[in-house]
Coordinates of C-alpha atoms in Angstrom, one line a residue:
Chain A
M1 CA 69.6 116.8 83.9
K2 CA 73.2 117.4 84.1
A3 CA 76.4 115.3 83.9
T4 CA 78.3 115.5 87.6
R5 CA 81.3 116.0 85.2
Q6 CA 79.8 119.4 84.1
S7 CA 78.6 120.3 87.7
F8 CA 82.4 119.7 88.7
G9 CA 83.5 122.0 85.9
E10 CA 81.3 124.7 87.2
A11 CA 82.0 124.2 90.8
L12 CA 85.7 124.2 89.9
I13 CA 85.2 127.8 88.5
E14 CA 83.3 129.0 91.5
L15 CA 85.7 127.4 94.1
G16 CA 88.8 128.8 92.0
A17 CA 87.8 132.2 92.8
R18 CA 87.5 131.8 96.6
Y19 CA 90.5 129.5 97.0
D20 CA 93.7 131.0 95.4
N21 CA 95.9 127.8 96.3
L22 CA 93.5 125.6 94.1
V23 CA 95.5 124.4 90.9
V24 CA 94.0 121.8 88.3
L25 CA 96.0 119.5 86.4
D26 CA 95.0 118.0 83.2
A27 CA 96.1 115.2 80.6
D28 CA 95.2 116.5 77.3
L29 CA 91.1 115.7 78.3
L30 CA 90.0 119.5 79.6
K31 CA 87.1 119.5 77.4
S32 CA 86.0 116.1 78.3
V33 CA 86.7 116.2 82.0
N34 CA 85.2 119.8 82.1
T35 CA 88.2 121.7 83.3
H36 CA 88.3 124.1 80.3
G37 CA 86.1 126.9 82.1
F38 CA 88.6 126.9 85.3
A39 CA 91.5 126.9 82.3
Q40 CA 90.2 129.9 80.7
R41 CA 89.2 131.8 84.0
F42 CA 92.5 130.9 85.8
P43 CA 95.3 130.1 83.4
Q44 CA 98.1 130.7 85.9
R45 CA 96.8 128.0 88.2
F46 CA 95.7 125.6 85.2
I47 CA 98.8 122.9 84.4
Q48 CA 98.5 121.2 81.3
M49 CA 100.4 117.8 81.5
G50 CA 100.0 116.3 78.2
I51 CA 99.1 112.4 78.1
A52 CA 101.3 111.3 80.7
E53 CA 99.0 110.9 83.7
S54 CA 101.9 109.0 86.0
N55 CA 103.7 112.3 85.7
M56 CA 100.6 114.4 86.3
L57 CA 100.0 112.5 89.4
G58 CA 103.5 112.8 91.0
V59 CA 103.5 116.8 89.9
A60 CA 100.2 117.0 91.7
A61 CA 101.8 115.3 94.6
G62 CA 104.9 117.9 94.7
L63 CA 102.3 120.5 94.5
A64 CA 100.5 119.3 97.3
L65 CA 103.6 119.0 99.8
S66 CA 104.1 122.7 98.5
G67 CA 100.9 123.8 100.0
F68 CA 98.8 124.0 97.0
I69 CA 95.5 121.8 96.4
P70 CA 95.8 120.3 93.2
F71 CA 92.9 118.6 91.6
A72 CA 94.6 116.0 89.0
C73 CA 91.9 115.1 86.5
S74 CA 91.3 112.6 83.8
F75 CA 89.3 109.4 83.0
A76 CA 88.6 107.2 85.8
S77 CA 90.3 104.4 83.9
F78 CA 93.4 106.3 83.1
L79 CA 94.0 107.3 86.5
S80 CA 93.5 104.1 87.9
G81 CA 95.9 102.5 85.5
R82 CA 98.5 104.7 87.3
Y83 CA 98.1 102.7 90.8
E84 CA 101.6 102.9 91.7
T85 CA 102.2 106.5 91.7
I86 CA 99.0 107.1 93.7
R87 CA 100.3 104.5 96.0
I88 CA 103.3 105.9 96.7
S89 CA 103.5 109.6 95.7
V90 CA 100.0 110.4 97.0
A91 CA 98.5 107.7 99.6
Y92 CA 101.7 106.9 101.4
S93 CA 103.2 110.4 101.1
K94 CA 99.8 111.7 102.5
A95 CA 99.8 114.6 99.8
N96 CA 96.7 116.3 99.7
V97 CA 95.6 115.5 96.2
K98 CA 92.2 115.5 94.8
I99 CA 92.0 112.9 92.2
V100 CA 89.1 113.4 90.0
G101 CA 88.2 110.1 87.6
T102 CA 85.3 111.1 84.9
H103 CA 83.6 108.6 82.5
C104 CA 83.0 105.9 85.2
G105 CA 81.2 102.8 84.3
V106 CA 79.4 101.5 81.1
G107 CA 77.4 104.4 81.3
I108 CA 79.7 106.3 79.0
G109 CA 78.5 104.1 76.2
E110 CA 79.9 104.1 72.6
D111 CA 83.6 104.7 73.4
G112 CA 83.6 101.2 75.1
H113 CA 85.5 99.5 77.5
T114 CA 89.0 101.0 77.1
Q115 CA 87.3 104.1 78.3
M116 CA 85.3 102.9 81.0
G117 CA 86.2 103.2 84.7
L118 CA 85.0 99.7 86.1
E119 CA 87.9 98.8 88.7
D120 CA 88.5 102.4 90.1
I121 CA 86.7 102.3 93.4
S122 CA 88.2 98.9 94.0
I123 CA 91.7 100.3 93.5
M124 CA 91.3 103.6 95.2
R125 CA 89.6 102.0 97.8
N126 CA 92.4 99.8 99.0
L127 CA 94.5 102.7 99.6
P128 CA 95.2 104.0 103.3
G129 CA 93.8 107.4 103.6
I130 CA 92.1 108.2 100.6
T131 CA 88.4 108.7 100.6
V132 CA 86.2 107.6 97.8
I133 CA 83.2 109.7 96.8
Q134 CA 80.8 109.4 94.1
P135 CA 78.3 112.1 94.1
V136 CA 74.5 111.3 92.8
D137 CA 73.4 114.6 91.2
D138 CA 74.2 118.3 90.7
I139 CA 73.8 119.4 94.0
E140 CA 75.7 116.5 95.6
T141 CA 78.6 116.9 93.4
R142 CA 78.9 120.6 93.8
Q143 CA 79.1 120.2 97.7
A144 CA 81.3 117.4 97.4
V145 CA 83.9 119.2 95.4
E146 CA 84.0 121.9 98.1
F147 CA 84.1 119.0 100.9
A148 CA 87.4 118.2 99.0
I149 CA 88.9 121.2 99.3
H150 CA 88.3 121.2 103.1
H151 CA 89.1 117.9 103.7
D152 CA 92.9 117.6 104.2
H153 CA 93.7 114.5 102.8
A154 CA 93.7 112.9 99.4
V155 CA 90.3 112.2 97.9
Y156 CA 89.0 110.0 94.9
L157 CA 86.1 111.6 93.2
R158 CA 84.2 109.6 90.8
L159 CA 82.0 111.3 88.2
T160 CA 79.7 110.7 85.4
R161 CA 80.1 111.5 81.6
Q162 CA 76.4 111.0 81.1
P163 CA 73.8 113.6 82.5
V164 CA 72.0 112.3 85.8
E165 CA 68.5 113.2 86.9
Q166 CA 68.3 115.3 90.3
V167 CA 67.9 113.0 93.3
N168 CA 68.2 115.1 96.2
K169 CA 66.2 118.2 97.4
D170 CA 67.2 121.7 96.9
D171 CA 67.9 122.3 100.5
Y172 CA 70.2 119.1 100.6
R173 CA 73.5 118.9 102.9
F174 CA 76.1 116.8 101.8
E175 CA 77.6 114.9 104.8
W176 CA 80.8 113.0 104.3
G177 CA 80.6 109.4 105.1
K178 CA 76.7 109.3 105.7
G179 CA 74.4 107.3 103.7
V180 CA 71.1 109.1 102.5
V181 CA 67.7 107.4 103.0
L182 CA 65.7 108.3 99.9
K183 CA 62.7 106.1 100.5
E184 CA 61.7 104.2 103.5
G185 CA 60.7 100.3 103.4
S186 CA 61.1 97.2 105.5
D187 CA 61.3 94.3 103.0
I188 CA 64.5 95.0 101.5
L189 CA 67.3 97.3 101.6
L190 CA 68.6 98.8 98.4
L191 CA 72.1 100.6 98.3
A192 CA 73.0 102.2 95.3
T193 CA 75.7 104.8 94.2
G194 CA 76.3 107.2 91.3
A195 CA 73.9 107.0 88.0
L196 CA 72.3 104.0 89.4
V197 CA 70.5 105.7 92.4
Y198 CA 67.9 107.5 90.4
N199 CA 66.9 104.0 88.5
V200 CA 66.8 101.9 91.8
L201 CA 64.5 104.7 93.5
Q202 CA 62.3 104.5 90.5
A203 CA 62.1 100.9 90.4
A204 CA 61.6 100.7 94.2
R205 CA 58.4 103.2 93.8
E206 CA 57.0 101.1 91.2
L207 CA 57.5 98.0 93.2
E208 CA 55.2 99.4 96.0
K209 CA 52.1 98.7 93.7
E210 CA 53.4 95.0 93.9
N211 CA 53.4 95.2 97.6
I212 CA 57.2 95.1 97.7
H213 CA 58.5 97.9 100.2
A214 CA 62.1 98.9 99.7
R215 CA 64.2 101.0 101.6
V216 CA 66.5 102.9 99.2
V217 CA 69.8 104.8 100.3
N218 CA 72.4 106.6 98.3
I219 CA 75.7 105.8 99.3
H220 CA 77.8 108.7 98.1
T221 CA 81.1 107.8 100.3
I222 CA 82.2 104.6 99.4
K223 CA 85.1 104.8 101.7
P224 CA 84.9 105.2 104.5
I225 CA 81.5 103.3 104.3
D226 CA 78.5 104.2 106.7
R227 CA 79.4 101.3 109.2
A228 CA 76.6 102.7 111.6
L229 CA 73.8 102.6 109.1
L230 CA 74.6 99.1 107.7
L231 CA 74.7 97.4 111.1
K232 CA 71.3 99.5 112.0
Q233 CA 69.8 98.4 108.8
I234 CA 70.7 94.5 109.1
K235 CA 68.7 94.3 112.3
K236 CA 65.6 95.4 110.5
T237 CA 66.2 93.4 107.3
K238 CA 68.3 90.4 106.3
R239 CA 67.8 91.2 102.6
I240 CA 70.2 93.6 101.0
M241 CA 71.1 94.4 97.3
T242 CA 73.8 96.8 96.2
F243 CA 73.7 98.4 92.9
E244 CA 76.9 100.2 91.0
D245 CA 78.0 101.0 87.5
H246 CA 81.4 99.3 88.3
S247 CA 82.8 95.7 88.9
I248 CA 81.3 94.0 91.9
I249 CA 84.8 92.9 92.9
G250 CA 86.1 95.5 95.2
G251 CA 83.3 98.2 94.8
L252 CA 80.2 99.0 96.6
G253 CA 79.0 95.6 97.1
S254 CA 82.4 94.3 98.6
A255 CA 82.5 97.5 100.8
V256 CA 79.0 96.3 102.0
A257 CA 80.0 92.9 102.3
E258 CA 82.9 93.4 104.2
V259 CA 81.0 95.0 107.3
I260 CA 77.7 92.8 107.2
S261 CA 79.6 89.5 106.8
E262 CA 81.8 90.1 110.0
Q263 CA 78.6 90.6 111.9
E264 CA 78.4 87.6 114.6
S265 CA 75.2 86.2 113.0
V266 CA 76.9 85.7 109.8
G267 CA 80.2 84.7 110.9
L268 CA 83.0 85.8 108.4
K269 CA 86.2 87.4 109.8
R270 CA 88.9 88.6 107.6
I271 CA 92.3 88.9 108.9
G272 CA 94.9 91.0 106.8
I273 CA 96.4 94.4 106.5
N274 CA 93.6 96.4 107.8
D275 CA 93.7 99.7 105.8
T276 CA 97.0 100.8 106.8
F277 CA 100.7 101.1 105.3
G278 CA 103.4 98.3 105.9
E279 CA 106.6 99.5 107.7
S280 CA 110.2 98.4 108.3
G281 CA 111.1 95.5 110.7
S282 CA 111.8 91.9 110.9
M283 CA 109.8 89.6 109.5
E284 CA 108.7 87.9 112.8
E285 CA 108.0 91.3 114.4
L286 CA 106.1 92.6 111.3
Y287 CA 103.8 89.2 111.5
R288 CA 103.2 89.8 115.3
K289 CA 102.4 93.3 114.9
F290 CA 99.7 92.3 112.2
G291 CA 98.4 89.2 113.8
F292 CA 99.8 87.0 111.5
D293 CA 101.9 84.8 113.6
K294 CA 100.6 81.6 115.4
E295 CA 99.9 83.2 118.7
S296 CA 97.9 86.1 117.4
I297 CA 95.9 83.6 115.0
K298 CA 95.1 81.5 117.9
Q299 CA 93.8 84.9 119.8
S300 CA 91.7 86.1 117.0
I301 CA 90.1 82.9 116.4
K302 CA 89.2 82.7 120.3
R303 CA 88.0 86.4 120.1
F304 CA 85.9 85.6 117.2
L305 CA 84.2 82.6 118.9
R306 CA 84.1 84.7 121.9
R307 CA 86.2 82.3 123.9
D308 CA 88.8 84.8 124.9
Chain B
M1 CA 137.4 125.7 95.7
D2 CA 139.7 126.3 98.4
K3 CA 141.8 123.6 100.2
V4 CA 140.4 123.8 103.7
K5 CA 136.8 124.1 102.2
K6 CA 137.7 120.9 100.3
A7 CA 139.2 119.1 103.5
E8 CA 136.3 119.8 105.3
L9 CA 134.0 118.4 103.0
E10 CA 136.3 115.3 102.3
N11 CA 136.0 114.9 106.4
H12 CA 132.3 114.9 106.0
A13 CA 132.4 112.5 103.5
R14 CA 134.5 110.2 105.2
E15 CA 132.1 110.1 108.5
I16 CA 129.1 109.6 106.3
R17 CA 130.7 106.6 104.5
A18 CA 131.5 105.1 108.0
R19 CA 128.1 105.9 109.3
I20 CA 126.4 104.1 106.2
I21 CA 128.6 100.9 106.9
K22 CA 127.6 100.8 110.3
M23 CA 124.0 101.6 109.7
I24 CA 123.5 98.8 107.1
T25 CA 125.8 96.3 109.1
L26 CA 123.6 96.9 112.4
A27 CA 120.3 96.5 110.3
G28 CA 121.5 93.6 108.7
S29 CA 120.1 94.6 105.2
G30 CA 120.1 97.5 103.3
H31 CA 121.8 99.0 100.0
P32 CA 125.6 99.9 100.6
G33 CA 126.7 100.3 97.0
G34 CA 124.4 102.9 95.9
S35 CA 124.7 104.8 99.1
L36 CA 128.4 105.1 99.1
S37 CA 128.1 106.2 95.5
L38 CA 126.3 109.1 96.6
V39 CA 128.2 110.6 99.3
E40 CA 130.1 113.5 97.5
I41 CA 127.0 114.7 95.8
L42 CA 125.1 114.8 99.0
V43 CA 127.7 116.1 100.9
Y44 CA 128.2 119.0 98.5
L45 CA 124.4 119.7 98.2
F46 CA 123.7 119.8 101.9
F47 CA 126.8 121.6 103.2
E48 CA 127.3 124.0 100.6
K49 CA 124.2 124.5 98.7
I50 CA 121.1 123.7 100.5
K51 CA 122.8 124.7 103.9
R52 CA 120.5 122.5 106.0
T53 CA 120.5 123.2 109.8
R54 CA 118.4 122.2 112.7
Q55 CA 116.9 125.7 112.5
N56 CA 115.8 125.9 109.0
A57 CA 115.1 122.3 108.2
L58 CA 111.3 123.1 108.1
D59 CA 111.4 126.5 106.7
E60 CA 108.9 127.4 104.1
N61 CA 111.5 129.0 101.8
R62 CA 114.2 126.2 102.0
D63 CA 115.5 124.5 99.3
R64 CA 114.1 120.9 98.9
F65 CA 115.9 117.7 98.3
V66 CA 114.3 114.7 96.7
L67 CA 116.0 111.7 96.6
S68 CA 114.3 109.7 93.8
K69 CA 116.4 106.8 94.4
G70 CA 115.0 105.9 97.7
H71 CA 117.4 102.8 98.6
G72 CA 120.0 105.0 98.7
V73 CA 118.7 106.5 102.1
P74 CA 121.2 105.5 104.4
A75 CA 123.2 108.1 102.9
L76 CA 120.7 110.8 103.7
Y77 CA 120.2 109.5 107.1
A78 CA 123.9 109.8 107.5
I79 CA 123.9 113.3 106.3
F80 CA 121.1 114.3 108.7
A81 CA 123.2 112.9 111.6
Q82 CA 126.0 114.9 110.5
I83 CA 124.1 118.0 110.5
G84 CA 122.6 117.1 113.7
L85 CA 119.1 116.5 112.7
L86 CA 119.4 113.0 113.8
K87 CA 121.3 111.4 116.8
D88 CA 123.5 108.4 116.1
K89 CA 121.3 106.5 118.2
D90 CA 118.5 107.1 115.7
L91 CA 121.1 105.7 113.2
E92 CA 121.0 102.4 115.3
N93 CA 117.2 102.0 114.7
F94 CA 117.6 102.0 110.8
R95 CA 114.9 99.6 109.4
K96 CA 113.9 98.3 113.0
L97 CA 110.2 97.9 113.7
G98 CA 108.7 101.5 115.0
S99 CA 111.7 103.4 113.5
K100 CA 111.5 106.8 111.9
L101 CA 113.9 105.5 109.8
Q102 CA 112.3 103.2 107.4
G103 CA 114.0 100.9 104.8
H104 CA 113.2 103.5 102.1
P105 CA 112.4 107.4 102.9
D106 CA 109.0 108.3 104.7
R107 CA 108.3 111.8 105.0
I108 CA 105.6 111.3 107.5
K109 CA 107.8 109.3 109.9
L110 CA 110.6 111.3 109.4
P111 CA 109.7 115.0 108.4
Y112 CA 113.1 116.1 107.1
V113 CA 112.6 113.8 104.1
E114 CA 110.7 115.8 101.5
A115 CA 109.3 112.8 99.5
S116 CA 108.2 109.4 100.4
T117 CA 110.1 107.3 97.6
G118 CA 111.6 103.7 97.1
S119 CA 109.1 102.9 94.3
L120 CA 111.7 103.9 91.6
G121 CA 110.6 106.7 88.8
Q122 CA 108.4 108.8 90.9
G123 CA 110.8 111.2 92.7
L124 CA 111.2 113.5 89.9
S125 CA 107.8 114.0 89.1
V126 CA 107.5 115.1 92.6
A127 CA 110.3 117.3 92.2
V128 CA 108.8 118.8 89.2
G129 CA 105.6 119.7 90.9
M130 CA 107.8 121.3 93.7
A131 CA 109.5 123.5 91.4
I132 CA 106.4 124.5 89.6
A133 CA 104.9 125.5 92.9
A134 CA 108.0 127.3 93.8
K135 CA 107.4 129.3 90.6
L136 CA 103.6 129.9 91.2
K137 CA 104.6 131.2 94.8
K138 CA 107.0 133.5 93.2
K139 CA 109.7 132.3 95.7
D140 CA 113.3 131.6 94.4
Y141 CA 114.3 128.5 96.5
R142 CA 115.6 125.5 94.6
I143 CA 114.7 121.9 94.1
Y144 CA 117.3 119.4 94.0
C145 CA 116.7 115.8 93.0
V146 CA 119.0 112.6 92.6
L147 CA 118.1 109.8 90.3
G148 CA 119.6 106.4 90.1
D149 CA 121.0 105.3 86.7
G150 CA 118.9 102.1 86.4
E151 CA 116.0 104.3 87.7
I152 CA 115.6 106.3 84.5
Q153 CA 114.7 102.8 82.7
Q154 CA 111.4 103.6 84.3
G155 CA 108.8 105.4 81.8
Q156 CA 107.6 108.2 84.2
V157 CA 110.8 109.3 84.4
W158 CA 110.7 110.6 80.9
E159 CA 107.4 112.0 81.2
A160 CA 108.8 114.1 83.9
L161 CA 112.0 115.1 81.7
M162 CA 109.5 115.8 79.2
S163 CA 107.3 118.2 81.2
A164 CA 109.9 120.3 83.4
P165 CA 111.4 122.4 80.1
K166 CA 107.9 123.2 79.3
F167 CA 107.4 125.2 82.8
N168 CA 110.8 127.0 82.4
L169 CA 112.0 125.3 85.6
D170 CA 115.4 126.9 85.8
N171 CA 115.0 126.1 89.7
L172 CA 115.3 122.3 89.3
Y173 CA 118.7 120.7 89.8
V174 CA 118.7 116.8 89.0
F175 CA 121.8 114.6 89.5
L176 CA 122.2 111.2 88.1
D177 CA 124.3 109.1 90.3
Y178 CA 125.6 107.4 87.5
N179 CA 127.3 104.4 89.1
K180 CA 126.8 102.0 86.0
I181 CA 125.3 99.0 88.1
Q182 CA 122.0 98.1 88.9
L183 CA 120.5 95.4 91.2
D184 CA 120.9 92.4 88.7
D185 CA 123.9 93.5 86.9
W186 CA 125.6 96.2 85.0
V187 CA 123.1 98.8 83.3
D188 CA 124.4 98.1 80.0
K189 CA 123.7 94.7 80.1
I190 CA 120.4 95.1 81.8
M191 CA 118.9 97.9 79.5
P192 CA 121.3 100.4 77.7
I193 CA 120.6 104.0 78.8
E194 CA 123.5 105.3 76.5
P195 CA 123.6 107.9 74.9
L196 CA 122.7 109.5 77.7
G197 CA 123.8 113.1 77.3
S198 CA 122.3 113.8 74.2
K199 CA 119.3 112.1 75.0
I200 CA 118.6 114.6 78.0
E201 CA 119.7 117.4 76.0
S202 CA 117.5 116.7 73.2
F203 CA 114.6 116.9 75.9
N204 CA 115.5 120.4 76.2
W205 CA 117.7 120.1 79.5
K206 CA 120.9 121.8 80.2
V207 CA 123.3 118.9 80.5
Y208 CA 126.8 118.7 82.6
Q209 CA 129.1 115.6 82.8
I210 CA 131.3 115.6 86.1
N211 CA 133.0 113.1 88.3
G212 CA 130.5 112.7 91.0
H213 CA 133.4 111.9 93.6
N214 CA 135.3 115.0 92.8
F215 CA 134.6 118.5 94.9
D216 CA 136.2 120.6 92.8
E217 CA 134.1 119.4 89.8
I218 CA 130.7 119.8 91.7
H219 CA 131.8 122.9 92.9
D220 CA 132.9 124.0 89.1
V221 CA 129.5 122.8 87.8
F222 CA 127.5 125.0 89.8
N223 CA 130.0 128.1 88.8
K224 CA 129.5 126.9 85.1
I225 CA 125.7 126.9 85.5
D226 CA 124.4 130.0 83.5
Q227 CA 121.9 131.7 86.1
G228 CA 120.0 133.5 83.5
D229 CA 119.2 130.0 81.6
Q230 CA 115.5 129.1 81.9
K231 CA 116.3 125.4 81.1
P232 CA 116.4 122.8 84.2
K233 CA 119.7 121.5 84.8
F234 CA 120.8 117.8 84.6
I235 CA 124.2 116.8 85.8
I236 CA 125.5 113.4 84.9
A237 CA 127.4 112.5 87.9
H238 CA 129.7 109.5 86.9
T239 CA 130.4 107.5 90.2
I240 CA 131.6 104.2 91.4
K241 CA 129.4 101.8 93.0
G242 CA 130.6 101.1 96.4
K243 CA 133.0 104.1 96.6
G244 CA 135.3 104.1 99.4
V245 CA 135.2 100.6 100.4
S246 CA 137.8 98.4 98.0
F247 CA 136.0 95.4 98.1
M248 CA 132.7 96.8 97.4
E249 CA 133.8 99.0 94.5
N250 CA 132.4 98.2 91.0
E251 CA 130.9 94.8 92.4
V252 CA 127.3 94.0 91.4
K253 CA 126.7 91.9 94.7
W254 CA 127.1 94.8 96.9
H255 CA 124.0 96.8 95.4
G256 CA 121.5 95.3 98.3
I257 CA 123.3 93.2 100.8
A258 CA 125.0 94.0 104.4
P259 CA 128.1 93.7 105.3
N260 CA 128.8 91.1 108.0
R261 CA 130.8 92.3 111.2
E262 CA 134.4 91.4 109.8
E263 CA 133.5 93.1 106.4
S264 CA 132.1 96.0 108.2
K265 CA 135.2 96.4 110.2
K266 CA 137.6 96.0 107.3
A267 CA 135.7 98.7 105.6
L268 CA 135.7 101.0 108.4
K269 CA 139.4 100.3 108.9
E270 CA 139.9 101.3 105.0
L271 CA 138.1 104.3 105.5
Y272 CA 140.4 105.6 108.3
T273 CA 143.4 105.2 106.5

């Protein structure tokens, strides 16, 4: 068993040797976040920013805009609290910053609520252009970190404090945006992310004895959510459950609900800003562009009712 | 500075003020007061220091300029037009749907903008990151950043001020456009920032105070700056909000409203007499 924050720290050292434009920023948590190994090995590329996460994220953006690949690391709760800097200096600027939030969920234990990242997925997920990844075990974490380096956009990586069991096989290959089927079954679909995947898998195996056959899928990429998998699955089973050590408001459960509830058989359609940025223009023009004026509203209603 | 050069810069300043007025009038919204107060600082930086041209605009070793007070962007767009990076036609689309000239600077829509700003308090952090990057790359290009006076009420600015001296960022030059007025009222009434010079000096910066509308003083401050000093530089530029248009000068109400056609005509007439 190994905490995904530890796998991350080990991967950083390995990748730091291969990518000389990789830099790491810390806010006085290097031992907790596990960047101390990188700091010792590559002191020139380790930037200690002190307990000032907003500035750390802005500085990371400046480094990214100058060609570096910065990993800005802290607890998930403290990073998501610096939302406005992430919103403008990282997301809107399309700065290639890797935001790494450890100590996610109630799984951190004794430190209590203030140190628990419980809203971070929700907060990062609504920012256009930021992908949200929560790896499940050591193997997946290492590959997700390398993916983040190759991915030329901002990434949010969500990691555990506590050790987690290995879920994937040794020859596992991480595929961004693709759910991983860990167990077959047709009675119910169980979608899980992060530390809960192992427990869900164990539970599902035991339920076989009670004649309940569950399909278990690891959702490591919460944004973009694996739409194709969800649409295929809901044809097979109408029973779906989601599991996450995170608020059910805005997390994996919400991401799944957003996809399946908009299917015709269910019948919810959400109109709003669809994962993009705002821009300048007159109010009337913008309402037309985003489908908020009367005519656009009529059209979207008719389209949804298939009467267009 | 020599008289010919000074006259040249003053001419640029006048053209830029005229463009600011025209742009905001046409858009029907924008921030004239804090754009007009910025003009001499930007003219000096872009024509004498950064020396931006169409050819070097995206060069890897270019000096960077971050307008942290993003609402002053009409002044920046006007500079870009004066240099030839934008056409006057582009300025007509300021704040219009589909325009690359957004209400606040957007580096994706307009790549000559170094950082997307407008949410106050963030630009200096980005500039610090750029200055660290230049050091890591062992390049000697400079980073210039302009802050608003109301803007420094933001906590993140002080995080950034604390961090720059730690990394010996002698390549970082910060100007404060100290026009003494913010959106609601005078800075002193909203949330006093004084004593400012000693405050920033105590954060370990090299601090200078100048009249931000006087080209000789801007020129002299660069002569005074000790190149061997490892400290980042902070230049408090005392300015006048709405500078150059008599009825806008030192008037709180001209922070964020557009002049109507008549006011615009009056302003332009003043600039050219």
